[in-house]
């Protein structure tokens, strides 16, 4: 594999990992921590999950800036990647799109 | 005591982070200035070394700065203080600039890519201004 393609491949893998982390922590926050706080009175659930998701969100947005400024991304792709971070399950759709791009990169020709 | 330990590691991580971003920003400026020497021997070795440092040291240090900073703000009940709001804006701007610089390092390493924006030559100065403003906000707390 050419060094350029290998580096792009690694970058997409890191971006997919950041996407999955962001999506999972958002789901845990919305589906587990928020109901625990409001239905079971466990305020600690959101006090813990809130900052963890905040950190995962920052990592994802930072990775997005880093990936896009590396070149080769259209404006619409960039906007879609950014919007997905705000929607539950959006990050998982994104992760699949990134996986497809990664597969296309490795395809011969 | 816990607060002071957190604060000490936060400052140490911030020092490593800012040092790393400056290394990357100055490298980009130097490589863009010597555009005619794109095939100069040693260019790819320098890029590889700086990219590797950015990935293995600078970026983890940045994440540590965020995590420790968030913990300090929660522990110290600082959220809402105006100096902290100002500092957060500057930290996010510096983080975004780091992302741009880091991505541009990758771009410079690709044979087929267009060169990064020439405005990035101002990045080292912007980083210094940002850091000085953050230190003033945190130490003097003028707001």
PDB file of C-alpha atoms in Angstrom:
ATOM      1  CA  UNK A   1       0.000   0.000   0.000  1.00  0.00           C
ATOM      2  CA  UNK A   2       1.360   3.483  -0.923  1.00  0.00           C
ATOM      3  CA  UNK A   3       2.348   5.592   2.136  1.00  0.00           C
ATOM      4  CA  UNK A   4      -0.256   8.287   1.246  1.00  0.00           C
ATOM      5  CA  UNK A   5      -3.080   5.736   1.072  1.00  0.00           C
ATOM      6  CA  UNK A   6      -1.893   3.959   4.230  1.00  0.00           C
ATOM      7  CA  UNK A   7      -1.948   7.271   6.146  1.00  0.00           C
ATOM      8  CA  UNK A   8      -5.427   8.146   4.806  1.00  0.00           C
ATOM      9  CA  UNK A   9      -6.582   4.661   5.795  1.00  0.00           C
ATOM     10  CA  UNK A  10      -5.286   5.138   9.374  1.00  0.00           C
ATOM     11  CA  UNK A  11      -6.891   8.580   9.581  1.00  0.00           C
ATOM     12  CA  UNK A  12     -10.283   7.164   8.538  1.00  0.00           C
ATOM     13  CA  UNK A  13      -9.917   4.406  11.136  1.00  0.00           C
ATOM     14  CA  UNK A  14      -9.251   6.987  13.875  1.00  0.00           C
ATOM     15  CA  UNK A  15     -12.183   9.103  12.650  1.00  0.00           C
ATOM     16  CA  UNK A  16     -14.479   6.050  12.778  1.00  0.00           C
ATOM     17  CA  UNK A  17     -13.358   5.321  16.343  1.00  0.00           C
ATOM     18  CA  UNK A  18     -14.034   8.950  17.378  1.00  0.00           C
ATOM     19  CA  UNK A  19     -17.448   8.761  15.702  1.00  0.00           C
ATOM     20  CA  UNK A  20     -18.389   5.551  17.541  1.00  0.00           C
ATOM     21  CA  UNK A  21     -17.173   6.983  20.870  1.00  0.00           C
ATOM     22  CA  UNK A  22     -19.191  10.181  20.388  1.00  0.00           C
ATOM     23  CA  UNK A  23     -22.331   8.276  19.343  1.00  0.00           C
ATOM     24  CA  UNK A  24     -22.107   5.734  22.180  1.00  0.00           C
ATOM     25  CA  UNK A  25     -21.614   8.349  24.911  1.00  0.00           C
ATOM     26  CA  UNK A  26     -24.503  10.441  23.539  1.00  0.00           C
ATOM     27  CA  UNK A  27     -26.778   7.378  23.583  1.00  0.00           C
ATOM     28  CA  UNK A  28     -25.682   6.475  27.134  1.00  0.00           C
ATOM     29  CA  UNK A  29     -26.390  10.045  28.214  1.00  0.00           C
ATOM     30  CA  UNK A  30     -29.820  10.334  26.567  1.00  0.00           C
ATOM     31  CA  UNK A  31     -31.092   6.758  27.016  1.00  0.00           C
ATOM     32  CA  UNK A  32     -29.575   5.802  30.385  1.00  0.00           C
ATOM     33  CA  UNK A  33     -28.292   8.788  32.399  1.00  0.00           C
ATOM     34  CA  UNK A  34     -31.130  11.283  31.781  1.00  0.00           C
ATOM     35  CA  UNK A  35     -33.931   8.769  32.631  1.00  0.00           C
ATOM     36  CA  UNK A  36     -31.962   7.681  35.735  1.00  0.00           C
ATOM     37  CA  UNK A  37     -31.800  11.292  36.861  1.00  0.00           C
ATOM     38  CA  UNK A  38     -35.457  12.136  36.242  1.00  0.00           C
ATOM     39  CA  UNK A  39     -37.126   8.795  37.020  1.00  0.00           C
ATOM     40  CA  UNK A  40     -34.852   7.379  39.737  1.00  0.00           C
ATOM     41  CA  UNK A  41     -33.506  10.632  41.180  1.00  0.00           C
ATOM     42  CA  UNK A  42     -29.911   9.628  40.457  1.00  0.00           C
ATOM     43  CA  UNK A  43     -28.407  13.001  39.578  1.00  0.00           C
ATOM     44  CA  UNK A  44     -24.919  11.465  39.672  1.00  0.00           C
ATOM     45  CA  UNK A  45     -25.688   9.628  36.404  1.00  0.00           C
ATOM     46  CA  UNK A  46     -25.783  12.827  34.337  1.00  0.00           C
ATOM     47  CA  UNK A  47     -23.056  14.459  36.449  1.00  0.00           C
ATOM     48  CA  UNK A  48     -20.730  11.643  35.320  1.00  0.00           C
ATOM     49  CA  UNK A  49     -21.976  10.995  31.780  1.00  0.00           C
ATOM     50  CA  UNK A  50     -22.372  14.688  30.872  1.00  0.00           C
ATOM     51  CA  UNK A  51     -18.658  15.580  31.037  1.00  0.00           C
ATOM     52  CA  UNK A  52     -17.647  12.224  29.481  1.00  0.00           C
ATOM     53  CA  UNK A  53     -19.886  12.883  26.486  1.00  0.00           C
ATOM     54  CA  UNK A  54     -18.670  16.501  26.369  1.00  0.00           C
ATOM     55  CA  UNK A  55     -15.106  15.250  26.091  1.00  0.00           C
ATOM     56  CA  UNK A  56     -16.023  12.672  23.408  1.00  0.00           C
ATOM     57  CA  UNK A  57     -17.871  15.400  21.467  1.00  0.00           C
ATOM     58  CA  UNK A  58     -14.802  17.687  21.589  1.00  0.00           C
ATOM     59  CA  UNK A  59     -12.554  14.831  20.409  1.00  0.00           C
ATOM     60  CA  UNK A  60     -14.928  14.112  17.497  1.00  0.00           C
ATOM     61  CA  UNK A  61     -15.161  17.771  16.390  1.00  0.00           C
ATOM     62  CA  UNK A  62     -11.373  18.131  16.698  1.00  0.00           C
ATOM     63  CA  UNK A  63     -10.828  14.985  14.615  1.00  0.00           C
ATOM     64  CA  UNK A  64     -13.282  16.352  12.047  1.00  0.00           C
ATOM     65  CA  UNK A  65     -11.308  19.629  11.738  1.00  0.00           C
ATOM     66  CA  UNK A  66      -8.048  17.689  11.477  1.00  0.00           C
ATOM     67  CA  UNK A  67      -9.397  15.202   8.910  1.00  0.00           C
ATOM     68  CA  UNK A  68     -11.060  17.807   6.694  1.00  0.00           C
ATOM     69  CA  UNK A  69      -8.065  20.177   6.733  1.00  0.00           C
ATOM     70  CA  UNK A  70      -5.988  17.248   5.461  1.00  0.00           C
ATOM     71  CA  UNK A  71      -7.824  17.749   2.132  1.00  0.00           C
ATOM     72  CA  UNK A  72     -10.016  15.618  -0.139  1.00  0.00           C
ATOM     73  CA  UNK A  73     -13.395  16.357   1.493  1.00  0.00           C
ATOM     74  CA  UNK A  74     -16.285  18.259  -0.137  1.00  0.00           C
ATOM     75  CA  UNK A  75     -18.216  20.948   1.722  1.00  0.00           C
ATOM     76  CA  UNK A  76     -21.394  18.801   1.845  1.00  0.00           C
ATOM     77  CA  UNK A  77     -19.478  15.845   3.316  1.00  0.00           C
ATOM     78  CA  UNK A  78     -17.992  18.128   5.972  1.00  0.00           C
ATOM     79  CA  UNK A  79     -21.394  19.587   6.899  1.00  0.00           C
ATOM     80  CA  UNK A  80     -22.941  16.102   7.110  1.00  0.00           C
ATOM     81  CA  UNK A  81     -20.131  14.885   9.390  1.00  0.00           C
ATOM     82  CA  UNK A  82     -20.607  17.924  11.661  1.00  0.00           C
ATOM     83  CA  UNK A  83     -24.425  17.727  11.857  1.00  0.00           C
ATOM     84  CA  UNK A  84     -24.360  13.996  12.666  1.00  0.00           C
ATOM     85  CA  UNK A  85     -22.611  14.733  15.976  1.00  0.00           C
ATOM     86  CA  UNK A  86     -25.748  16.484  17.254  1.00  0.00           C
ATOM     87  CA  UNK A  87     -28.215  13.685  16.428  1.00  0.00           C
ATOM     88  CA  UNK A  88     -28.540  10.413  18.379  1.00  0.00           C
ATOM     89  CA  UNK A  89     -27.621   7.549  15.982  1.00  0.00           C
ATOM     90  CA  UNK A  90     -26.196  10.139  13.540  1.00  0.00           C
ATOM     91  CA  UNK A  91     -22.658   9.170  14.506  1.00  0.00           C
ATOM     92  CA  UNK A  92     -23.364   5.507  13.668  1.00  0.00           C
ATOM     93  CA  UNK A  93     -24.643   6.453  10.187  1.00  0.00           C
ATOM     94  CA  UNK A  94     -21.462   8.522   9.813  1.00  0.00           C
ATOM     95  CA  UNK A  95     -19.293   5.641  10.902  1.00  0.00           C
ATOM     96  CA  UNK A  96     -20.759   3.478   8.119  1.00  0.00           C
ATOM     97  CA  UNK A  97     -20.133   6.246   5.556  1.00  0.00           C
ATOM     98  CA  UNK A  98     -16.527   6.528   6.760  1.00  0.00           C
ATOM     99  CA  UNK A  99     -16.148   2.731   6.539  1.00  0.00           C
ATOM    100  CA  UNK A 100     -17.395   2.818   2.919  1.00  0.00           C
ATOM    101  CA  UNK A 101     -14.868   5.536   2.086  1.00  0.00           C
ATOM    102  CA  UNK A 102     -12.152   3.480   3.745  1.00  0.00           C
ATOM    103  CA  UNK A 103     -13.170   0.395   1.682  1.00  0.00           C
ATOM    104  CA  UNK A 104     -13.169   2.431  -1.547  1.00  0.00           C
ATOM    105  CA  UNK A 105      -9.683   3.680  -0.703  1.00  0.00           C
ATOM    106  CA  UNK A 106      -8.395   0.123  -0.448  1.00  0.00           C
ATOM    107  CA  UNK A 107     -10.205  -1.097  -3.583  1.00  0.00           C
ATOM    108  CA  UNK A 108      -7.836  -1.814  -6.487  1.00  0.00           C
ATOM    109  CA  UNK A 109      -7.783   0.678  -9.368  1.00  0.00           C
TER     110      UNK A 109
ATOM    111  CA  UNK B   1      -4.556  19.049  47.915  1.00  0.00           C
ATOM    112  CA  UNK B   2      -6.362  17.124  45.129  1.00  0.00           C
ATOM    113  CA  UNK B   3      -7.223  20.418  43.478  1.00  0.00           C
ATOM    114  CA  UNK B   4      -3.563  21.509  43.485  1.00  0.00           C
ATOM    115  CA  UNK B   5      -2.432  18.176  41.999  1.00  0.00           C
ATOM    116  CA  UNK B   6      -5.052  18.459  39.262  1.00  0.00           C
ATOM    117  CA  UNK B   7      -3.982  22.043  38.603  1.00  0.00           C
ATOM    118  CA  UNK B   8      -0.286  21.088  38.434  1.00  0.00           C
ATOM    119  CA  UNK B   9      -0.941  18.295  35.914  1.00  0.00           C
ATOM    120  CA  UNK B  10      -3.277  20.569  33.934  1.00  0.00           C
ATOM    121  CA  UNK B  11      -0.494  23.179  33.588  1.00  0.00           C
ATOM    122  CA  UNK B  12       2.099  20.490  32.733  1.00  0.00           C
ATOM    123  CA  UNK B  13      -0.179  19.010  30.039  1.00  0.00           C
ATOM    124  CA  UNK B  14      -0.907  22.512  28.659  1.00  0.00           C
ATOM    125  CA  UNK B  15       2.846  23.225  28.425  1.00  0.00           C
ATOM    126  CA  UNK B  16       3.429  19.997  26.456  1.00  0.00           C
ATOM    127  CA  UNK B  17       0.404  20.704  24.231  1.00  0.00           C
ATOM    128  CA  UNK B  18       1.356  24.285  23.351  1.00  0.00           C
ATOM    129  CA  UNK B  19       5.003  23.310  22.809  1.00  0.00           C
ATOM    130  CA  UNK B  20       3.875  20.610  20.368  1.00  0.00           C
ATOM    131  CA  UNK B  21       1.481  22.893  18.459  1.00  0.00           C
ATOM    132  CA  UNK B  22       4.280  25.467  18.093  1.00  0.00           C
ATOM    133  CA  UNK B  23       6.656  22.792  16.735  1.00  0.00           C
ATOM    134  CA  UNK B  24       4.020  21.784  14.153  1.00  0.00           C
ATOM    135  CA  UNK B  25       3.110  25.382  13.214  1.00  0.00           C
ATOM    136  CA  UNK B  26       6.747  26.491  12.794  1.00  0.00           C
ATOM    137  CA  UNK B  27       7.487  23.360  10.712  1.00  0.00           C
ATOM    138  CA  UNK B  28       4.571  24.109   8.387  1.00  0.00           C
ATOM    139  CA  UNK B  29       5.737  27.732   8.011  1.00  0.00           C
ATOM    140  CA  UNK B  30       9.276  26.588   7.185  1.00  0.00           C
ATOM    141  CA  UNK B  31       8.127  23.950   4.671  1.00  0.00           C
ATOM    142  CA  UNK B  32       5.738  26.372   2.945  1.00  0.00           C
ATOM    143  CA  UNK B  33       8.483  29.018   2.726  1.00  0.00           C
ATOM    144  CA  UNK B  34      10.754  26.540   0.966  1.00  0.00           C
ATOM    145  CA  UNK B  35       8.125  25.377  -1.529  1.00  0.00           C
ATOM    146  CA  UNK B  36      10.676  25.069  -4.344  1.00  0.00           C
ATOM    147  CA  UNK B  37      12.546  22.506  -2.323  1.00  0.00           C
ATOM    148  CA  UNK B  38       9.572  20.115  -2.241  1.00  0.00           C
ATOM    149  CA  UNK B  39      11.799  17.194  -3.074  1.00  0.00           C
ATOM    150  CA  UNK B  40      14.656  18.305  -0.821  1.00  0.00           C
ATOM    151  CA  UNK B  41      16.304  15.417   1.029  1.00  0.00           C
ATOM    152  CA  UNK B  42      15.127  15.109   4.613  1.00  0.00           C
ATOM    153  CA  UNK B  43      11.748  16.824   3.988  1.00  0.00           C
ATOM    154  CA  UNK B  44       9.655  13.689   4.409  1.00  0.00           C
ATOM    155  CA  UNK B  45      11.726  12.582   7.421  1.00  0.00           C
ATOM    156  CA  UNK B  46      11.042  15.941   9.127  1.00  0.00           C
ATOM    157  CA  UNK B  47       7.319  15.716   8.288  1.00  0.00           C
ATOM    158  CA  UNK B  48       7.106  12.133   9.572  1.00  0.00           C
ATOM    159  CA  UNK B  49       8.860  13.057  12.839  1.00  0.00           C
ATOM    160  CA  UNK B  50       6.650  16.104  13.485  1.00  0.00           C
ATOM    161  CA  UNK B  51       3.454  14.233  12.533  1.00  0.00           C
ATOM    162  CA  UNK B  52       4.376  11.355  14.783  1.00  0.00           C
ATOM    163  CA  UNK B  53       5.078  13.755  17.702  1.00  0.00           C
ATOM    164  CA  UNK B  54       1.751  15.472  17.062  1.00  0.00           C
ATOM    165  CA  UNK B  55      -0.155  12.172  17.104  1.00  0.00           C
ATOM    166  CA  UNK B  56       1.645  10.494  20.007  1.00  0.00           C
ATOM    167  CA  UNK B  57       2.358  13.421  22.348  1.00  0.00           C
ATOM    168  CA  UNK B  58       0.673  16.713  21.422  1.00  0.00           C
ATOM    169  CA  UNK B  59      -2.847  15.419  20.753  1.00  0.00           C
ATOM    170  CA  UNK B  60      -3.052  13.212  23.895  1.00  0.00           C
ATOM    171  CA  UNK B  61      -1.721  16.207  25.897  1.00  0.00           C
ATOM    172  CA  UNK B  62      -4.542  18.358  24.476  1.00  0.00           C
ATOM    173  CA  UNK B  63      -7.194  15.802  25.479  1.00  0.00           C
ATOM    174  CA  UNK B  64      -5.630  15.659  28.964  1.00  0.00           C
ATOM    175  CA  UNK B  65      -5.768  19.480  29.169  1.00  0.00           C
ATOM    176  CA  UNK B  66      -9.501  19.391  28.335  1.00  0.00           C
ATOM    177  CA  UNK B  67     -10.255  16.573  30.798  1.00  0.00           C
ATOM    178  CA  UNK B  68      -8.270  18.060  33.695  1.00  0.00           C
ATOM    179  CA  UNK B  69      -9.549  21.567  32.951  1.00  0.00           C
ATOM    180  CA  UNK B  70     -13.145  20.337  32.981  1.00  0.00           C
ATOM    181  CA  UNK B  71     -12.551  18.509  36.272  1.00  0.00           C
ATOM    182  CA  UNK B  72     -10.926  21.606  37.824  1.00  0.00           C
ATOM    183  CA  UNK B  73     -13.798  23.853  36.744  1.00  0.00           C
ATOM    184  CA  UNK B  74     -16.357  21.423  38.222  1.00  0.00           C
ATOM    185  CA  UNK B  75     -14.372  20.894  41.467  1.00  0.00           C
ATOM    186  CA  UNK B  76     -13.628  24.593  41.930  1.00  0.00           C
ATOM    187  CA  UNK B  77     -17.186  25.589  40.953  1.00  0.00           C
ATOM    188  CA  UNK B  78     -15.708  27.980  38.389  1.00  0.00           C
ATOM    189  CA  UNK B  79     -18.290  27.509  35.591  1.00  0.00           C
ATOM    190  CA  UNK B  80     -20.048  30.832  35.073  1.00  0.00           C
ATOM    191  CA  UNK B  81     -17.035  32.971  36.022  1.00  0.00           C
ATOM    192  CA  UNK B  82     -16.402  35.422  33.184  1.00  0.00           C
ATOM    193  CA  UNK B  83     -12.645  34.889  33.102  1.00  0.00           C
ATOM    194  CA  UNK B  84     -13.267  31.145  32.604  1.00  0.00           C
ATOM    195  CA  UNK B  85     -15.772  31.762  29.802  1.00  0.00           C
ATOM    196  CA  UNK B  86     -13.160  33.937  28.067  1.00  0.00           C
ATOM    197  CA  UNK B  87     -10.517  31.293  28.631  1.00  0.00           C
ATOM    198  CA  UNK B  88     -12.771  28.520  27.247  1.00  0.00           C
ATOM    199  CA  UNK B  89     -13.331  30.494  24.034  1.00  0.00           C
ATOM    200  CA  UNK B  90      -9.558  30.909  23.633  1.00  0.00           C
ATOM    201  CA  UNK B  91      -8.866  27.231  24.412  1.00  0.00           C
ATOM    202  CA  UNK B  92     -11.445  26.126  21.831  1.00  0.00           C
ATOM    203  CA  UNK B  93      -9.886  28.519  19.274  1.00  0.00           C
ATOM    204  CA  UNK B  94      -6.392  27.153  20.030  1.00  0.00           C
ATOM    205  CA  UNK B  95      -7.734  23.579  19.775  1.00  0.00           C
ATOM    206  CA  UNK B  96      -9.303  24.353  16.373  1.00  0.00           C
ATOM    207  CA  UNK B  97      -6.032  25.932  15.230  1.00  0.00           C
ATOM    208  CA  UNK B  98      -4.195  22.801  16.375  1.00  0.00           C
ATOM    209  CA  UNK B  99      -6.641  20.696  14.318  1.00  0.00           C
ATOM    210  CA  UNK B 100      -5.952  22.871  11.242  1.00  0.00           C
ATOM    211  CA  UNK B 101      -2.190  22.683  11.769  1.00  0.00           C
ATOM    212  CA  UNK B 102      -2.301  18.919  12.342  1.00  0.00           C
ATOM    213  CA  UNK B 103      -4.428  18.347   9.212  1.00  0.00           C
ATOM    214  CA  UNK B 104      -2.113  20.599   7.194  1.00  0.00           C
ATOM    215  CA  UNK B 105       0.861  18.455   8.227  1.00  0.00           C
ATOM    216  CA  UNK B 106      -0.941  15.475   6.672  1.00  0.00           C
ATOM    217  CA  UNK B 107      -1.752  17.544   3.594  1.00  0.00           C
ATOM    218  CA  UNK B 108       1.905  18.542   3.141  1.00  0.00           C
ATOM    219  CA  UNK B 109       2.853  14.866   3.229  1.00  0.00           C
ATOM    220  CA  UNK B 110       0.526  13.943   0.348  1.00  0.00           C
ATOM    221  CA  UNK B 111       1.965  14.185  -3.143  1.00  0.00           C
ATOM    222  CA  UNK B 112      -1.394  14.937  -4.833  1.00  0.00           C
ATOM    223  CA  UNK B 113      -2.721  17.535  -2.369  1.00  0.00           C
ATOM    224  CA  UNK B 114      -2.974  21.287  -2.843  1.00  0.00           C
ATOM    225  CA  UNK B 115      -0.785  23.287  -0.415  1.00  0.00           C
ATOM    226  CA  UNK B 116      -2.391  24.485   2.850  1.00  0.00           C
ATOM    227  CA  UNK B 117      -3.624  28.080   3.215  1.00  0.00           C
ATOM    228  CA  UNK B 118      -0.801  30.618   3.313  1.00  0.00           C
ATOM    229  CA  UNK B 119      -2.567  32.251   6.280  1.00  0.00           C
ATOM    230  CA  UNK B 120      -1.186  29.416   8.396  1.00  0.00           C
ATOM    231  CA  UNK B 121       2.157  31.283   8.425  1.00  0.00           C
ATOM    232  CA  UNK B 122       0.572  33.478  11.121  1.00  0.00           C
ATOM    233  CA  UNK B 123      -0.273  30.433  13.274  1.00  0.00           C
ATOM    234  CA  UNK B 124       2.790  30.627  15.601  1.00  0.00           C
ATOM    235  CA  UNK B 125       2.047  34.284  16.417  1.00  0.00           C
ATOM    236  CA  UNK B 126      -1.661  33.493  16.989  1.00  0.00           C
ATOM    237  CA  UNK B 127      -0.712  30.646  19.354  1.00  0.00           C
ATOM    238  CA  UNK B 128       1.567  32.945  21.409  1.00  0.00           C
ATOM    239  CA  UNK B 129      -1.136  35.662  21.605  1.00  0.00           C
ATOM    240  CA  UNK B 130      -3.712  33.069  22.673  1.00  0.00           C
ATOM    241  CA  UNK B 131      -1.485  31.584  25.378  1.00  0.00           C
ATOM    242  CA  UNK B 132      -0.532  34.988  26.805  1.00  0.00           C
ATOM    243  CA  UNK B 133      -4.222  36.007  26.919  1.00  0.00           C
ATOM    244  CA  UNK B 134      -5.152  32.726  28.670  1.00  0.00           C
ATOM    245  CA  UNK B 135      -2.412  33.128  31.302  1.00  0.00           C
ATOM    246  CA  UNK B 136      -3.475  36.747  31.961  1.00  0.00           C
ATOM    247  CA  UNK B 137      -7.126  35.709  32.326  1.00  0.00           C
ATOM    248  CA  UNK B 138      -6.298  32.860  34.718  1.00  0.00           C
ATOM    249  CA  UNK B 139      -3.694  34.605  36.875  1.00  0.00           C
ATOM    250  CA  UNK B 140      -5.012  38.194  37.005  1.00  0.00           C
ATOM    251  CA  UNK B 141      -8.734  37.293  36.622  1.00  0.00           C
ATOM    252  CA  UNK B 142      -9.552  40.795  35.317  1.00  0.00           C
ATOM    253  CA  UNK B 143     -13.168  39.833  34.392  1.00  0.00           C
TER     254      UNK B 143
END
